[in-house]
PDB file of C-alpha atoms in Angstrom:
ATOM      1  CA  MET A   1     -13.660   0.352   0.734  1.00 73.00           C
ATOM      2  CA  ASP A   2     -11.687  -2.475  -0.883  1.00 94.00           C
ATOM      3  CA  ILE A   3      -8.123  -2.342   0.494  1.00 95.00           C
ATOM      4  CA  GLU A   4      -6.455  -4.076  -2.452  1.00 96.00           C
ATOM      5  CA  ARG A   5      -8.228  -1.897  -5.005  1.00 97.00           C
ATOM      6  CA  TRP A   6      -7.294   1.226  -3.045  1.00 97.00           C
ATOM      7  CA  LEU A   7      -3.634   0.137  -2.834  1.00 97.00           C
ATOM      8  CA  MET A   8      -3.563  -0.688  -6.549  1.00 97.00           C
ATOM      9  CA  GLU A   9      -4.892   2.774  -7.380  1.00 97.00           C
ATOM     10  CA  ARG A  10      -2.343   4.515  -5.142  1.00 98.00           C
ATOM     11  CA  VAL A  11       0.561   2.447  -6.521  1.00 97.00           C
ATOM     12  CA  SER A  12      -0.677   3.081 -10.056  1.00 97.00           C
ATOM     13  CA  TYR A  13      -0.713   6.807  -9.344  1.00 98.00           C
ATOM     14  CA  TYR A  14       2.841   6.869  -7.981  1.00 97.00           C
ATOM     15  CA  LEU A  15       4.237   4.612 -10.712  1.00 96.00           C
ATOM     16  CA  GLU A  16       2.304   6.457 -13.420  1.00 96.00           C
ATOM     17  CA  THR A  17       1.261   3.032 -14.691  1.00 96.00           C
ATOM     18  CA  PRO A  18      -2.270   1.812 -15.469  1.00 98.00           C
ATOM     19  CA  VAL A  19      -3.792  -0.274 -12.673  1.00 97.00           C
ATOM     20  CA  GLY A  20      -4.241  -3.191 -15.075  1.00 96.00           C
ATOM     21  CA  GLU A  21      -0.485  -3.398 -15.625  1.00 96.00           C
ATOM     22  CA  ILE A  22       0.301  -3.899 -11.934  1.00 96.00           C
ATOM     23  CA  ASP A  23       0.491  -7.448 -10.617  1.00 97.00           C
ATOM     24  CA  PRO A  24      -0.345  -7.513  -6.888  1.00 97.00           C
ATOM     25  CA  GLY A  25       2.183 -10.325  -6.390  1.00 97.00           C
ATOM     26  CA  VAL A  26       5.186  -8.490  -7.822  1.00 97.00           C
ATOM     27  CA  SER A  27       7.575  -6.577  -5.569  1.00 96.00           C
ATOM     28  CA  LEU A  28       7.060  -2.826  -5.698  1.00 95.00           C
ATOM     29  CA  ALA A  29      10.848  -2.483  -5.923  1.00 94.00           C
ATOM     30  CA  GLU A  30      10.714  -4.454  -9.183  1.00 96.00           C
ATOM     31  CA  TYR A  31       8.330  -1.834 -10.525  1.00 95.00           C
ATOM     32  CA  GLY A  32      10.826   0.857  -9.558  1.00 95.00           C
ATOM     33  CA  LEU A  33       8.769   2.514  -6.820  1.00 95.00           C
ATOM     34  CA  GLU A  34      11.028   5.253  -5.494  1.00 94.00           C
ATOM     35  CA  SER A  35      11.521   5.685  -1.754  1.00 93.00           C
ATOM     36  CA  VAL A  36       9.868   9.110  -1.721  1.00 95.00           C
ATOM     37  CA  TYR A  37       6.700   7.504  -3.116  1.00 95.00           C
ATOM     38  CA  ALA A  38       6.960   4.566  -0.717  1.00 94.00           C
ATOM     39  CA  PHE A  39       6.976   7.057   2.166  1.00 94.00           C
ATOM     40  CA  ALA A  40       4.082   8.957   0.593  1.00 96.00           C
ATOM     41  CA  LEU A  41       2.141   5.699   0.281  1.00 96.00           C
ATOM     42  CA  CYS A  42       2.675   5.064   4.006  1.00 95.00           C
ATOM     43  CA  GLY A  43       1.267   8.539   4.676  1.00 95.00           C
ATOM     44  CA  ASP A  44      -1.714   7.778   2.447  1.00 96.00           C
ATOM     45  CA  ILE A  45      -2.321   4.559   4.398  1.00 95.00           C
ATOM     46  CA  GLU A  46      -2.280   6.450   7.691  1.00 94.00           C
ATOM     47  CA  ASP A  47      -4.551   9.221   6.414  1.00 95.00           C
ATOM     48  CA  THR A  48      -7.072   6.931   4.719  1.00 94.00           C
ATOM     49  CA  TRP A  49      -7.211   3.963   7.067  1.00 93.00           C
ATOM     50  CA  GLY A  50      -6.465   5.626  10.424  1.00 91.00           C
ATOM     51  CA  VAL A  51      -3.595   3.316  11.337  1.00 92.00           C
ATOM     52  CA  THR A  52       0.018   4.130  12.140  1.00 91.00           C
ATOM     53  CA  VAL A  53       2.627   2.392  10.001  1.00 93.00           C
ATOM     54  CA  GLU A  54       6.398   2.512   9.903  1.00 92.00           C
ATOM     55  CA  PRO A  55       7.806   4.473   6.956  1.00 87.00           C
ATOM     56  CA  THR A  56       9.636   1.324   5.849  1.00 91.00           C
ATOM     57  CA  LEU A  57       6.424  -0.724   5.605  1.00 91.00           C
ATOM     58  CA  VAL A  58       6.387  -0.737   1.801  1.00 91.00           C
ATOM     59  CA  TRP A  59       9.886  -2.251   1.714  1.00 91.00           C
ATOM     60  CA  ASP A  60       9.206  -4.739   4.521  1.00 93.00           C
ATOM     61  CA  VAL A  61       5.884  -5.919   3.050  1.00 94.00           C
ATOM     62  CA  ASP A  62       6.729  -5.252  -0.579  1.00 92.00           C
ATOM     63  CA  THR A  63       3.845  -6.436  -2.755  1.00 97.00           C
ATOM     64  CA  VAL A  64       0.319  -5.107  -3.034  1.00 97.00           C
ATOM     65  CA  ALA A  65      -0.996  -8.557  -2.074  1.00 98.00           C
ATOM     66  CA  ALA A  66       1.133  -8.677   1.106  1.00 97.00           C
ATOM     67  CA  LEU A  67       0.323  -5.050   1.945  1.00 96.00           C
ATOM     68  CA  THR A  68      -3.371  -5.832   1.575  1.00 96.00           C
ATOM     69  CA  VAL A  69      -3.174  -8.676   4.103  1.00 96.00           C
ATOM     70  CA  HIS A  70      -1.063  -6.610   6.497  1.00 95.00           C
ATOM     71  CA  LEU A  71      -3.331  -3.556   6.266  1.00 94.00           C
ATOM     72  CA  ALA A  72      -6.478  -5.647   6.642  1.00 93.00           C
ATOM     73  CA  GLY A  73      -5.060  -7.004   9.894  1.00 92.00           C
ATOM     74  CA  LEU A  74      -4.285  -3.515  11.179  1.00 91.00           C
ATOM     75  CA  VAL A  75      -7.715  -2.194  10.258  1.00 87.00           C
ATOM     76  CA  ALA A  76      -9.445  -5.199  11.848  1.00 84.00           C
ATOM     77  CA  ASP A  77      -7.628  -4.439  15.122  1.00 76.00           C
ATOM     78  CA  LEU A  78      -8.977  -0.870  15.288  1.00 72.00           C
ATOM     79  CA  PRO A  79     -11.543  -0.246  18.022  1.00 73.00           C
ATOM     80  CA  SER A  80     -15.107   0.120  16.782  1.00 65.00           C
ATOM     81  CA  ALA A  81     -16.501   3.639  16.692  1.00 55.00           C
TER      82      ALA A  81
END
């Protein structure tokens, strides 16, 4: 699964904005992502990717591009099944 594509789709869902209108380099705060949705996105990350993230992750790493890099690093560190 492509991490950036997945993140773009989740952000698009929460913002109620078409994926094509979201720039991965723009802060999610600039798009007006509300904190309840930021926390929900962190839950989605944990459920989908099997990693534990802090609920403030979306504010600390606040663009889709930066989240992609961060999440890819976390997923790469998971033990192989």
